Each structure stands twice: as structure tokens, then as C-alpha cells.
Short mmCIF file of C-alpha atoms and ligand atoms in Angstrom, two decimals:
data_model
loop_
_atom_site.label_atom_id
_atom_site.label_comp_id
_atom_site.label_asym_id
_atom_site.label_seq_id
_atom_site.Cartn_x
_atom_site.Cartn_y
_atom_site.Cartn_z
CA UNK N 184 78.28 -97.44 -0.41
CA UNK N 185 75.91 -100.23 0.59
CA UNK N 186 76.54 -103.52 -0.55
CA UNK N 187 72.58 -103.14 -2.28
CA UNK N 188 73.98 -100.16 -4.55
CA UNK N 189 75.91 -103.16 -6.30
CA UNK N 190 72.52 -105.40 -6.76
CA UNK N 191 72.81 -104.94 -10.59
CA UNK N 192 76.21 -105.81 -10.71
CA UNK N 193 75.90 -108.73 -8.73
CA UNK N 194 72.39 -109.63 -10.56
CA UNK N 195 74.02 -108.78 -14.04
CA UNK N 196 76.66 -111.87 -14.08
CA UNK N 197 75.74 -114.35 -16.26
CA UNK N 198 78.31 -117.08 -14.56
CA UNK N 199 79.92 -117.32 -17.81
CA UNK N 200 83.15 -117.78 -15.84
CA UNK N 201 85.54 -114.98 -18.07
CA UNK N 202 87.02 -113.42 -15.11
CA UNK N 203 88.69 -117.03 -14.32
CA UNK N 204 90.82 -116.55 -17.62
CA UNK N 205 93.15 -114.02 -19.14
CA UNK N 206 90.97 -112.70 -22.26
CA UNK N 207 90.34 -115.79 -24.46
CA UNK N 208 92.18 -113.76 -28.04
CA UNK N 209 94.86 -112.89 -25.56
CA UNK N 210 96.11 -116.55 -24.36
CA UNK N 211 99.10 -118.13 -25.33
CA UNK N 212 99.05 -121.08 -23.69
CA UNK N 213 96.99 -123.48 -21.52
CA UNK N 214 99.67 -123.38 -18.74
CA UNK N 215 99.39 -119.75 -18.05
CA UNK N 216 95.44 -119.13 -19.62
CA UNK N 217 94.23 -118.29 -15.90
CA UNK N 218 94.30 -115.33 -14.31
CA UNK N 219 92.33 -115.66 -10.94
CA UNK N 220 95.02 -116.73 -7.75
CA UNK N 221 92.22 -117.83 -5.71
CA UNK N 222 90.26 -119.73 -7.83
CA UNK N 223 93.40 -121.68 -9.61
CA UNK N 224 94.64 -122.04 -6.05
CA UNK N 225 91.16 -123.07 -4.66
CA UNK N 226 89.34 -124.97 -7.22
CA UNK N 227 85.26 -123.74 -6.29
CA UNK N 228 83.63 -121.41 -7.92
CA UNK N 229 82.41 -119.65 -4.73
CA UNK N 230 86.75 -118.23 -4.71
CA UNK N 231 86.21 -116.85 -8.43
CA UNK N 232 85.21 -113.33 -9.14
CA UNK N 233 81.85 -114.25 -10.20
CA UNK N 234 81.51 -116.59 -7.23
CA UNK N 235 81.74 -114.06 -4.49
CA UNK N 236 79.54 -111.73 -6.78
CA UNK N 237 77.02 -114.64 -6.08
CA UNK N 238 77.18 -115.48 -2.43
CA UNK N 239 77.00 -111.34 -2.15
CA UNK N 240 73.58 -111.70 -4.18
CA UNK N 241 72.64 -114.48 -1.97
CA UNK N 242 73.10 -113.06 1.61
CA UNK N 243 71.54 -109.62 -0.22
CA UNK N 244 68.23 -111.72 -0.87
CA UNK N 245 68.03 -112.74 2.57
CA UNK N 246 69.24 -116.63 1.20
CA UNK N 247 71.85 -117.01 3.17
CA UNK N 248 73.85 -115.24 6.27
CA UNK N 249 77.53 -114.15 6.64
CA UNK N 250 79.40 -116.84 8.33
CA UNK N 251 83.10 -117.53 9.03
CA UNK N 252 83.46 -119.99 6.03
CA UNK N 253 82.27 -117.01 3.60
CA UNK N 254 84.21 -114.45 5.11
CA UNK N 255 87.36 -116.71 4.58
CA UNK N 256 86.28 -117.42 1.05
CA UNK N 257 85.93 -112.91 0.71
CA UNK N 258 89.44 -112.86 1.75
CA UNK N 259 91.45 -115.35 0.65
CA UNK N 260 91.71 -113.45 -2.68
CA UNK N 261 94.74 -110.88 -3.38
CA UNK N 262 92.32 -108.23 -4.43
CA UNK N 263 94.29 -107.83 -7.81
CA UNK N 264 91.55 -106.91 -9.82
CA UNK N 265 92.18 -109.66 -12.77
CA UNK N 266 88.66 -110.88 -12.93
CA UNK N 267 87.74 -107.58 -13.25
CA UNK N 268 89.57 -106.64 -16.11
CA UNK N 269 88.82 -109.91 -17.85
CA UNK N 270 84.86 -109.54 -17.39
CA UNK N 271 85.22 -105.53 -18.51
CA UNK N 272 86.54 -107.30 -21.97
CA UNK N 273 82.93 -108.63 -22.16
CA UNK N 274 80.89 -106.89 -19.83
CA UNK N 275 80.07 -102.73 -19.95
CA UNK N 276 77.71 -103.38 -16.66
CA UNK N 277 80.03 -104.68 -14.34
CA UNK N 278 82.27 -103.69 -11.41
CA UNK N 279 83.57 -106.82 -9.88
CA UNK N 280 86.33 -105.22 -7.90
CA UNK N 281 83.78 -102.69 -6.06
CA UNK N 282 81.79 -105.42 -5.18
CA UNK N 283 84.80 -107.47 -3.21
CA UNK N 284 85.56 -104.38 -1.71
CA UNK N 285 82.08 -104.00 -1.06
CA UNK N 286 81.78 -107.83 0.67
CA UNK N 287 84.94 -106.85 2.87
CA UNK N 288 83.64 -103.77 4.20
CA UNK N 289 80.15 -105.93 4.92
CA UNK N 290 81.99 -108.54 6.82
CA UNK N 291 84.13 -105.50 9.36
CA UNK N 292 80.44 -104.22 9.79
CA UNK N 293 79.26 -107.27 10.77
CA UNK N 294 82.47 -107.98 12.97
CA UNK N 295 82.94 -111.59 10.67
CA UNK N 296 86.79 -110.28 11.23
CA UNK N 297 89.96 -112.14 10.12
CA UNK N 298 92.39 -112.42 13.33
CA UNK N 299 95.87 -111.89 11.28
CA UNK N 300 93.80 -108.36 9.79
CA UNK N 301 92.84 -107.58 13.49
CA UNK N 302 96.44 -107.73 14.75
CA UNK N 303 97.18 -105.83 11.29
CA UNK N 304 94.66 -103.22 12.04
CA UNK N 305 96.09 -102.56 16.01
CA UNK N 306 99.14 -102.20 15.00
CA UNK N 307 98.44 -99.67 12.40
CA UNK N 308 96.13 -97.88 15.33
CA UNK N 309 99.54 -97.70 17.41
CA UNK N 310 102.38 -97.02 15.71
CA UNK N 311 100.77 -95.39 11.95
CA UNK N 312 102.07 -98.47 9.81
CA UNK N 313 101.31 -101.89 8.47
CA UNK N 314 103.84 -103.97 9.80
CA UNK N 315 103.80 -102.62 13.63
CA UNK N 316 107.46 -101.47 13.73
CA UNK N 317 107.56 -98.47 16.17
CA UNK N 318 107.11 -95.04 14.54
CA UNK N 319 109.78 -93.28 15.90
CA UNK N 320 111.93 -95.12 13.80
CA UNK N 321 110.00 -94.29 10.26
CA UNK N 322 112.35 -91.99 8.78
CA UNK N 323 115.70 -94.60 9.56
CA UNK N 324 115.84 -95.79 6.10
CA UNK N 325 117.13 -92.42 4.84
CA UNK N 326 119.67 -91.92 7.44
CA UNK N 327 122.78 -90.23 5.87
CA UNK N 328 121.11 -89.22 2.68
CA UNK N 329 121.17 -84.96 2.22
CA UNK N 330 117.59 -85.28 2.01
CA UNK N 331 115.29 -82.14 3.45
CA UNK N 332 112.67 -82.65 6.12
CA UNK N 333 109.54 -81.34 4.91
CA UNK N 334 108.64 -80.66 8.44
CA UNK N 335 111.25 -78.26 9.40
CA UNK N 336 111.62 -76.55 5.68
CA UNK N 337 109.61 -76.99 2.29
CA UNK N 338 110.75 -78.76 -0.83
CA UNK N 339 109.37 -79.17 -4.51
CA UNK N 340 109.69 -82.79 -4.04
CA UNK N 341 107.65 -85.36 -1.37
CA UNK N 342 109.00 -88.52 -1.10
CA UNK N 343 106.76 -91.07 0.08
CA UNK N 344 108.33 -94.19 1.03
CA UNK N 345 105.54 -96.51 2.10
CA UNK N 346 105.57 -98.57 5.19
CA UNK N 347 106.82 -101.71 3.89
CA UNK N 348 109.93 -99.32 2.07
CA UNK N 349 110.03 -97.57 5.49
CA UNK N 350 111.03 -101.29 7.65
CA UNK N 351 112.05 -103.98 5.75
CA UNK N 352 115.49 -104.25 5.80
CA UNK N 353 115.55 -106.43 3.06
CA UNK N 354 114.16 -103.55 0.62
CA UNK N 355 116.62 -100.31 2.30
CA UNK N 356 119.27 -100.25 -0.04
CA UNK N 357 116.14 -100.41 -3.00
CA UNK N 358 114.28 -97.13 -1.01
CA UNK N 359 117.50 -95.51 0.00
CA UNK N 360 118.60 -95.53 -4.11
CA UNK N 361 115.11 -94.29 -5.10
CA UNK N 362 115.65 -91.48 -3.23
CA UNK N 363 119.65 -91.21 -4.25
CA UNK N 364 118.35 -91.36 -7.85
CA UNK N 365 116.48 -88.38 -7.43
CA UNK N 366 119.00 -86.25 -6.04
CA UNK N 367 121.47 -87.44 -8.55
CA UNK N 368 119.33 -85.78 -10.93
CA UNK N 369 119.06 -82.38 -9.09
CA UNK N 370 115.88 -82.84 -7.58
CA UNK N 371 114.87 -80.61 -4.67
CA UNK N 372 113.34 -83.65 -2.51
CA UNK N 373 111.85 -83.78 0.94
CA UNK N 374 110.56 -86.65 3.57
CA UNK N 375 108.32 -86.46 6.35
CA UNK N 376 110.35 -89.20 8.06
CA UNK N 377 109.37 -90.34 11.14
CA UNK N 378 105.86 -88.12 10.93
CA UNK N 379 105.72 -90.15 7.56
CA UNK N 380 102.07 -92.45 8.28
CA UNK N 381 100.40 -95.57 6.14
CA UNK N 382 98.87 -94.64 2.89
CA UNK N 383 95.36 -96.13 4.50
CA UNK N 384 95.10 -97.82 1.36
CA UNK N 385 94.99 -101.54 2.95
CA UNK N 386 93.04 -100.79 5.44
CA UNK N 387 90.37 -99.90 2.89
CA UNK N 388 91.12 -103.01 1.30
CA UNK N 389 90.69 -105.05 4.71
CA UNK N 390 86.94 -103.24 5.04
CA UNK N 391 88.03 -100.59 7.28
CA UNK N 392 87.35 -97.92 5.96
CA UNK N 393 87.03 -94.90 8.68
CA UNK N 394 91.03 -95.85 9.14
CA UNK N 395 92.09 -95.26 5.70
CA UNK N 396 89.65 -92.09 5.54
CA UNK N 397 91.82 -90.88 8.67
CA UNK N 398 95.09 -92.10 6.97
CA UNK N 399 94.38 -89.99 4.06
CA UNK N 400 93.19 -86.59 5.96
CA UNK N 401 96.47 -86.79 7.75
CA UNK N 402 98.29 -87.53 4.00
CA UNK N 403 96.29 -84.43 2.59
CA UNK N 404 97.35 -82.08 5.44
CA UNK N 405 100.82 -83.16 5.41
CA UNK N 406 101.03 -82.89 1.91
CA UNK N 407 99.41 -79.24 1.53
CA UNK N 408 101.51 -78.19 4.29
CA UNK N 409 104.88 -79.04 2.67
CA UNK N 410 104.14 -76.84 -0.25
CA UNK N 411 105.53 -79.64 -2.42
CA UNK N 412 103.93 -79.27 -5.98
CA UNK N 413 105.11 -83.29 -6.66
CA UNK N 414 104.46 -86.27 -4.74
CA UNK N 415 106.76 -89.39 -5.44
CA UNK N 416 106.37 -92.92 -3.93
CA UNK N 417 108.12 -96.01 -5.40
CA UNK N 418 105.28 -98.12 -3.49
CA UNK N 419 102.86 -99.80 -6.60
CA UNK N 420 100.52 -100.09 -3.69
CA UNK N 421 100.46 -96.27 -2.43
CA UNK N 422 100.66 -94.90 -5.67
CA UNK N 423 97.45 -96.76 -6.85
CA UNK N 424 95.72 -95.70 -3.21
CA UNK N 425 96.73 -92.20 -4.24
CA UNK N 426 95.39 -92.15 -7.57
CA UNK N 427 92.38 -94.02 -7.79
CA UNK N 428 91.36 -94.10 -3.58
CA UNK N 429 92.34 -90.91 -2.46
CA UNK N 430 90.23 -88.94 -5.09
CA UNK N 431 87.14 -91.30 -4.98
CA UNK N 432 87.02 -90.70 -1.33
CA UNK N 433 87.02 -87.32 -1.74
CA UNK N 434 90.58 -86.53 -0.74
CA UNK N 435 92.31 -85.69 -3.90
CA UNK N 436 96.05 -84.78 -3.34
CA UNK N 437 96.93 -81.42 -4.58
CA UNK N 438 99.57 -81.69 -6.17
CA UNK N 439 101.11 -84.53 -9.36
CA UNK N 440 101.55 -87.77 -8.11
CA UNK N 441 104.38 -90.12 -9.26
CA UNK N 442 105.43 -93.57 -9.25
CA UNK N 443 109.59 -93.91 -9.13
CA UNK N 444 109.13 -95.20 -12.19
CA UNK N 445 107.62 -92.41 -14.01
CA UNK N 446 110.53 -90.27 -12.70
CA UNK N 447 113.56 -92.25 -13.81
CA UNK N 448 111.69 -92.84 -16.96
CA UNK N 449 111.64 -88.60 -17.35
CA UNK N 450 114.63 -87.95 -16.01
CA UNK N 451 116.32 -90.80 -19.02
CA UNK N 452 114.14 -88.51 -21.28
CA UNK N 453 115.85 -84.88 -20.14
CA UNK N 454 119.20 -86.06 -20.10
CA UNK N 455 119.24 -85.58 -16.68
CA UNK N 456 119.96 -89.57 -15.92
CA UNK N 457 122.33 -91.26 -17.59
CA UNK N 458 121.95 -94.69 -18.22
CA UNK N 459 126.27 -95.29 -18.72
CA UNK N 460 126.59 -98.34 -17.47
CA UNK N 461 125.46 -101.99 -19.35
CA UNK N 462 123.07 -104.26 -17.38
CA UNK N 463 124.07 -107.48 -20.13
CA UNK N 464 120.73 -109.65 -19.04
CA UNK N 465 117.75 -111.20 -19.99
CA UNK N 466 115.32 -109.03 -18.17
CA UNK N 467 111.37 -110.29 -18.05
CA UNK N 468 109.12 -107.48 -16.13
CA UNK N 469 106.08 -108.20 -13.72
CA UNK N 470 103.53 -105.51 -13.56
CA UNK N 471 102.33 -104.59 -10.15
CA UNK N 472 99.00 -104.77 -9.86
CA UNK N 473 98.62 -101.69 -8.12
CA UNK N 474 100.80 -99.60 -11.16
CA UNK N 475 99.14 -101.02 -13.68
CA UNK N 476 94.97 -102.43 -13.70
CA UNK N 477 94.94 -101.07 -10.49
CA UNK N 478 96.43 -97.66 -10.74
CA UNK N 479 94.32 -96.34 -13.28
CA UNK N 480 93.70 -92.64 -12.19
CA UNK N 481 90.09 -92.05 -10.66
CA UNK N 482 87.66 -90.58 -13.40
CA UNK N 483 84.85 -89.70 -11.86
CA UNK N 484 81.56 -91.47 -10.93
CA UNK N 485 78.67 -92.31 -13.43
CA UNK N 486 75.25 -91.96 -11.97
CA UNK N 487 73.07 -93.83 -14.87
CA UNK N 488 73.15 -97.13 -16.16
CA UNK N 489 76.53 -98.86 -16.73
CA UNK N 490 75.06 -99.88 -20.05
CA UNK N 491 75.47 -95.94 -21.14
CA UNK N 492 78.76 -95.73 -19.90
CA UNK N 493 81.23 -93.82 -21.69
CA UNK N 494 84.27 -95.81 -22.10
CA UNK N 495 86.54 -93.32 -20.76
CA UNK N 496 84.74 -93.77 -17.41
CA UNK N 497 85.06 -97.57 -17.53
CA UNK N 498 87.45 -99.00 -15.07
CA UNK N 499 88.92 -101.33 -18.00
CA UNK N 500 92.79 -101.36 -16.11
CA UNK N 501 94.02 -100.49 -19.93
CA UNK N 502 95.17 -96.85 -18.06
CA UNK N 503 97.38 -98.08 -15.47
CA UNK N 504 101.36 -97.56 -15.91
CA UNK N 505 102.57 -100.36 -18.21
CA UNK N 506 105.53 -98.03 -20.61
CA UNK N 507 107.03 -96.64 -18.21
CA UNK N 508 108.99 -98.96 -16.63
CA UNK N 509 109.22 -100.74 -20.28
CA UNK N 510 110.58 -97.70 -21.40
CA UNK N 511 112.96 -98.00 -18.52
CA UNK N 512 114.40 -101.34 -19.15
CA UNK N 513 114.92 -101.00 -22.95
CA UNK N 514 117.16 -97.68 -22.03
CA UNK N 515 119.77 -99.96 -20.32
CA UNK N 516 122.66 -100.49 -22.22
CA UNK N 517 123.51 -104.42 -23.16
CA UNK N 518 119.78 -105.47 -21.63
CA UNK N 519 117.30 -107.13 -23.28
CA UNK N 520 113.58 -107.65 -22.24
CA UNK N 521 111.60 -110.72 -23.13
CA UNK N 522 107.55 -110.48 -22.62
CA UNK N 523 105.82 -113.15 -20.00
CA UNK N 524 102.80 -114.71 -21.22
CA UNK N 525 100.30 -112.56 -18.84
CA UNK N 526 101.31 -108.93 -18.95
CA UNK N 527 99.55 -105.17 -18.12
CA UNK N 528 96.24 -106.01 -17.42
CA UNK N 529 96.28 -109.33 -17.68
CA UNK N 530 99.18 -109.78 -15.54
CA UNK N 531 99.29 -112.34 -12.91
CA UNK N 532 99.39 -111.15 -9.06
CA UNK N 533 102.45 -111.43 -6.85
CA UNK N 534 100.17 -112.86 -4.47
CA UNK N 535 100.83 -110.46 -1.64
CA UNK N 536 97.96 -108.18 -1.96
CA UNK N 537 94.40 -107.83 -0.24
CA UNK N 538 95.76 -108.92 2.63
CA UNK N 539 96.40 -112.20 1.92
CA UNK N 540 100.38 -111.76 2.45
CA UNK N 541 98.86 -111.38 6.23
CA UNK N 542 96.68 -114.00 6.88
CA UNK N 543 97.39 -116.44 4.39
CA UNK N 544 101.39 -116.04 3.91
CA UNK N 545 101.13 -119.64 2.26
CA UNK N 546 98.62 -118.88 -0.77
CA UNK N 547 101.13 -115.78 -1.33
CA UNK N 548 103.98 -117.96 -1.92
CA UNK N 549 101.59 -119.89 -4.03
CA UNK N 550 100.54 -117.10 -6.55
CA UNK N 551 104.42 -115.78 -6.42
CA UNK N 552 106.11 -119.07 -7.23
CA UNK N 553 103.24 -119.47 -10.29
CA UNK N 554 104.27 -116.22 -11.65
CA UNK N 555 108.32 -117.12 -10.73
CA UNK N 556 107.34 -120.64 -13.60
CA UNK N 557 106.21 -117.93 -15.61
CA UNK N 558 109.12 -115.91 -15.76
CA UNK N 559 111.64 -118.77 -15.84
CA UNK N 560 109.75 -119.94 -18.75
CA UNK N 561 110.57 -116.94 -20.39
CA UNK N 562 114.51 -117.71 -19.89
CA UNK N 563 114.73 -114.87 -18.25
CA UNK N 564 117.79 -114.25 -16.23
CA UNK N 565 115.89 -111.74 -14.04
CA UNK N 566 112.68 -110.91 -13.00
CA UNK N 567 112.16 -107.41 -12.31
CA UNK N 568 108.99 -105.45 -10.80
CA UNK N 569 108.16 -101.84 -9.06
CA UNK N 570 106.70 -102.71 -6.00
CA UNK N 571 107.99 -103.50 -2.60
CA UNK N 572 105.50 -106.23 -2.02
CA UNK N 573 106.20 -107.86 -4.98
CA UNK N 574 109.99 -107.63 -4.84
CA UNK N 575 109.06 -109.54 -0.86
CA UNK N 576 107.09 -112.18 -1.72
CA UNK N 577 109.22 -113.07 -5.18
CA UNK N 578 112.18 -112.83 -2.93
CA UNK N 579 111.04 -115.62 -0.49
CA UNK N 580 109.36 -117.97 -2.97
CA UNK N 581 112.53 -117.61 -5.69
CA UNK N 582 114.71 -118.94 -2.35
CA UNK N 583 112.15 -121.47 -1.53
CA UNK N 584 112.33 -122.45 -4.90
CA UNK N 585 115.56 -122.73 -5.36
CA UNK N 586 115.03 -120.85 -8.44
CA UNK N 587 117.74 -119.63 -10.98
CA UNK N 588 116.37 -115.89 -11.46
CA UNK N 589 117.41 -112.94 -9.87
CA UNK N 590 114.79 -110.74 -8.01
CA UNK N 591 114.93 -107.08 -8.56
CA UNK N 592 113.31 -103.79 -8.37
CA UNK N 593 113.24 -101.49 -11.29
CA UNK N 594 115.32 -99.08 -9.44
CA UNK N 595 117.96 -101.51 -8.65
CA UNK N 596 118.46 -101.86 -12.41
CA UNK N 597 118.74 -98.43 -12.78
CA UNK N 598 121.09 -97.96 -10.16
CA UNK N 599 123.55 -100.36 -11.61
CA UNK N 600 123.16 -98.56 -15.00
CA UNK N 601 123.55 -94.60 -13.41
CA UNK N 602 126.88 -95.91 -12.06
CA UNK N 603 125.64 -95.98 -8.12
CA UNK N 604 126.29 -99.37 -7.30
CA UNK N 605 128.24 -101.86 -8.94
CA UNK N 606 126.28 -105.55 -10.36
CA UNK N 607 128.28 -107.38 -7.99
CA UNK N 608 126.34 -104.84 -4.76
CA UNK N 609 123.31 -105.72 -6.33
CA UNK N 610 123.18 -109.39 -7.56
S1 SF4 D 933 81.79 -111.72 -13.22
FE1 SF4 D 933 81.77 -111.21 -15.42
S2 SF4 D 933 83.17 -112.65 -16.37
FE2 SF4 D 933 82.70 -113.49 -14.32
S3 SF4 D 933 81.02 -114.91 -14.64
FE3 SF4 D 933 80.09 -112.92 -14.14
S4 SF4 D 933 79.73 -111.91 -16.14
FE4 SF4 D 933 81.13 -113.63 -16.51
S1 SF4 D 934 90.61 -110.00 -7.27
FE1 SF4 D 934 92.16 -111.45 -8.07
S2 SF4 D 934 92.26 -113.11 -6.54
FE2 SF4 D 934 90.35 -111.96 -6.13
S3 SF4 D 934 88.76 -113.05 -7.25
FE3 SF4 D 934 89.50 -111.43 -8.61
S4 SF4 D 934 91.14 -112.37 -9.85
FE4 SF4 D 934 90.73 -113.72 -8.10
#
């Protein structure tokens, strides 16, 4: 959509400056009360929410033209949605994250390009994945497993391990127990290894938009031709792209999509996981952005004023995925979970998204070592998430830190706790 079909959103802010805070009856304290990355980082209004709303308005109007400075300002934000789900608390009329997407797709068109996104953006031409690893070597990660290939025979279960799960060595024991987790429980579970491509999610998120339509065409044919009737990914990121993208664009996956943590949280509930082992921590959990605001399932498009909007079509983030993994960590034996200030949708960002992990590596460690104080402040003796990029970025700011918290994926936990791996593998 044009950037003019958001004119009343952009002409509807009333620069009362909400979507800089976490909901005003939801604070608990002054030190973590904001809920905006780029503006706390920043300081300007033109980095808030409602700031890039109005330069949007302005070059619109014909006041002012896109330049490099304002492109900068467009991404130099995680794309986490916060101010979004803050102004929805006050605001019907509003849809602040469509219009960032909006500005991003505006600056590609007008080739006002970021160079880290460029190189991003070749790479993902070349070899089908974010981080420009060769493709040939996709499927590595699950070398060993007794895993099916969906492209030689079918299986009820797709795994999708997302590209950063697919190369980063750090994170291959975490996607390599996903997967074991689901055959310990019986599951009948396939990969497309190395024919296994980017979500195309990102690339949407960058303003390119004809690349993730490709990226999901080839994820729809794949996905119809394995015959799989359930598609699980223990990538936040994918899983929101999936849900919310996917169908929006037209491309709705046939068949029910799944985020690992879903699973393991079913699988508890059958009996066909067993949680034997204790896990004797203080746990604190981070909610991805992209499982919970931002992985609320697509609901269809209203045509008529926002102002009529049924609520059940309001992008509000209160759908994401936020029991789940909850429900997760209070099954482990001897564990006990303690709340951070911002949580669900009014969490804080990792700081990795949007792109900014790219280009701006340093304003990632920012937002990540922010939400590491948060944690810590909790007493929390680890922090744990469901996202790849978030378990990356926590990883390197906890070590540049120095910090006294251990970093951990929600299936790490539950590997422990099934008996897989031992504390000591893990921690
Ligand atoms: S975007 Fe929403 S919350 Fe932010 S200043 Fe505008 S109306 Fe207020
Ligand atoms: S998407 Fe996140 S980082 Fe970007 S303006 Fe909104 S709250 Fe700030």
C-alpha cells in the first residue's frame, strides 16, 4: 500500500507521546517506564513512534523530501512494535507499525538504501538466507539426527529452522534439541534441509518487499508439496512472518503453524514429555517480540473507518503467545519464575530486530544490555527467551557485561528437564 493510504493515521496523532511509555496504569517504576529503544537510546522525538509518523506526514504534504538523515532516523528503530501497542491502549484509529513499515518500503523505492541492508539483501539474493552462509550447507545443523527429508518422502511434521537456527554455531545444540524434543515425543518430523530458504520476513521489514513475496511463494510450494498438515519453527521471528505476513500478503500456509514453544507446552499437556528432571533456578522470561505483540495471527483487513473497528480486528498485540512458554517454565520441577517489570506486550525489545542487529550492531547491544538491568533486577539467576535473535544479542551483551545471568532458550530448559542433556552441557 501507498504510504498516502496511511494519511489518517499519520494525521490522527495527537503527539501526546504514549507510544514512548509502557501503558501509564501498567508502570512499576521510573527506571523501566519506557518502552521505545530508539527514542530512550536517541533522545528526539523525530526516533519515537509518533515522530516518524510525523516526518511521514511531512514529506506526504510535499514539506519536506527523503534524505539520508531521515532514512537513518526510519531505521534505526528495532521494528518491535511497542509504540504501537502502547498508542492502541489509547488510540482505536491508529496503526503505527504499518506506517514504519510503510516509511521503509518508501525509502527502497526511492533507493535512500542503508549499505549494511544492501549487503544483507545480496546475500539473501545468492545463497536464500540472511546471514550469507552458502546454501549448500543449510541442512548441517541436523546432521546425525533420524530426521526425514521432506524432499525425498512426506512427513506430518515441517520443521522450519530459520536461517539464523540454520548457521550460527553458537545456537546448534539449541536447534538440534528442538528438533530431538520432537522426536522424543514420537513425532513424525521432516526438514527441507539444504532446499530449506529465508522466511522473507526481514526483507519485508527492510522495505523489500518483491523478495519476501518470492520468499514466501517458494515457502507455500514447499510446504503444500510436503503434505505436512503442521508447520513448526522455534524462530519468534518466522513464526510471526508466518502468521501475521504470510496471510496478509495473500500467502496463507495451509496447514497449523507452531512455535517450539507451543509444542513442548502440548506435548507436557499429553503426557507425552516428561518434565523428570529439576531445573532449581530463578528463571525471569523475555518475550520475543515476534511471539508475542508481534505474532498476533492476521485477522483480516477492515475497509471503513478505524473509529468502527471491531476490537477483534484491532492489532492490540494482547493475541500474541505469552502462556505458553509461561506454562512451560512453571512445569519444571524445582524452578521458579519471577515477572520483569515490562512483560507480553509491553515487553522491552532484544534490540536485534528491524534490522538494526545489521546496521547498527551497537544500538542492539544497547536495547539488550537495558533489558539484561531488567532482568538482573529481578534476581533472576537466568534469563530465558524463544527466539534465536534474542538468545544472540543477550548472549554478547551478558559477556560484554560481565553479567551474572545465564542466557538461555526455552528449549534448553526443557532439555535439561526431559533428561537430554545434563545442567552442567548446558550452563
Ligand atoms: S502515535 Fe499514538 S501514542 Fe504516539 S503521540 Fe501519536 S497518538 Fe500519541
Ligand atoms: S517500533 Fe520499537 S523501536 Fe521503533 S519506534 Fe516503535 S517502539 Fe521505538
Amino acid at each position: 500500500m501507498p504510504l498516502s493510504d496511511y494519511q489518517a493515521d499519520m494525521e490522527g496523532c495527537s503527539r501526546c507521546s504514549s507510544c514512548k511509555w509502557v501503558p501509564y496504569n501498567q508502570i512499576k517504576s521510573w527506571r523501566f517506564a519506557k518502552n521505545c529503544p530508539s527514542i530512550c537510546r536517541y533522545n528526539i522525538h523525530a526516533y519515537s513512534g509518533s515522530g516518524k509518523m510525523i516526518m511521514g506526514l511531512s514529506m506526504l504534504s510535499g514539506r519536506s523530501n527523503l534524505n539520508d538523515g531521515i532514512a537513518e532516523i526510519i531505521y534505526r528503530c528495532q521494528l518491535c512494535g511497542a509504540c504501537d501497542a502502547a498508542c492502541k491502549v489509547y488510540r482505536d484509529d491508529i496503526d503505527l507499525t504499518e506506517v514504519l513499515l510503510e516509511l521503509r518500503s518508501h525509502c527502497v523505492e526511492q533507493g535512500f538504501l542503508i549499505l549494511e541492508h544492501m549487503a544483507t539483501i545480496d546475500a539473501l539474493k545468492k545463497e536464500d538466507n540472511m546471514l550469507g552462509e552458502p546454501k549448500d550447507k543449510r541442512g548441517e545443523w541436523a546432521w546425525g539426527l533420524p530426521v526425514k527429508d521432506i524432499n525425498k518422502e512426506s512427513a506430518e511434521v515441517l520443521f522450519h529452522a530459520g536461517c539464523r537456527y540454520s548457521y550460527d554455531q553458537d545456537l546448534r545444540d539449541t536447534v538440534r534439541g528442538a528438533l530431538m524434543l520432537l522426536l522424543e515425543a514420537g513425532l513424525d518430523v521432516g526438514i527441507a534441509g539444504a532446499e530449506e530458504s529465508c522466511c522473507g520476513g526481514r526483507a519485508y521489514e527492510l522495505g523489500y518487499r518483491g523478495e519476501a513475496e518470492n520468499y514466501a511463494d517458494d515457502m507455500l510450494s514447499r510446504v503444500k508439496a510436503s503434505q505436512a498438515k503442521m508447520l513448526v519453527t522455534p524462530c519468534a521471528d518466522g513464526y510471526a512472518h508466518f502468521r501475521y505476513l504470510y496471510p496478509r500478503m495473500g500467502r496463507e500456509l495451509p496447514v497449523e503453524v507452531l512455535h517450539i514453544s507451543q509444542v513442548i507446552e502440548r506435548l507436557i499437556e499429553s503426557g507425552n514429555l516428561k518434565f523428570r528432571k529439576s531445573f532449581p533456578l530463578l528463571l525471569t522470561y523475555h518475550d520475543p517480540c515476534h511471539l508475542g505483540r508481534m505474532g498476533e495471527p492476521y485477522l483480516g483487513e477492515w475497509k471503513e473507518s478505524k473509529l468502527d473497528r471491531p476490537m477483534s480486528l484491532k492489532r492490540s498485540g494482547r493475541k500474541g503467545i505469552y502462556e505458553s512458554p509461561r506454562n512451560v517454565l512453571r512445569a519444571i520441577p524445582g524452578a521458579k519464575l519471577v515477572e520483569m517489570e515490562r512483560i507480553r506486550e509491553y515487553s522491552w525489545c532484544c534490540g536485534a530486530g528491524g534490522g538494526v542487529l545489521e546496521a547498527y550492531p551497537d544500538f542492539a547491544l544497547w536495547a539488550a544490555k537495558e533489558r539484561i538491568e531488567e532482568a538482573q533486577s529481578t534476581g533472576a539467576e537466568a534469563l530465558i527467551s524463544a527466539c534465536p535473535w534474542c538468545e544472540r544479542v543477550f548472549s554478547d551483551a551478558a559477556r560484554e557485561m560481565n553479567a551474572r545471568i545465564e542466557i538461555l532458550d526455552i528449549v534448553d530448559v526443557a532439555l535439561i528437564c526431559v533428561g537430554v542433556k545434563e545442567i552442567a552441557e548446558i550452563i
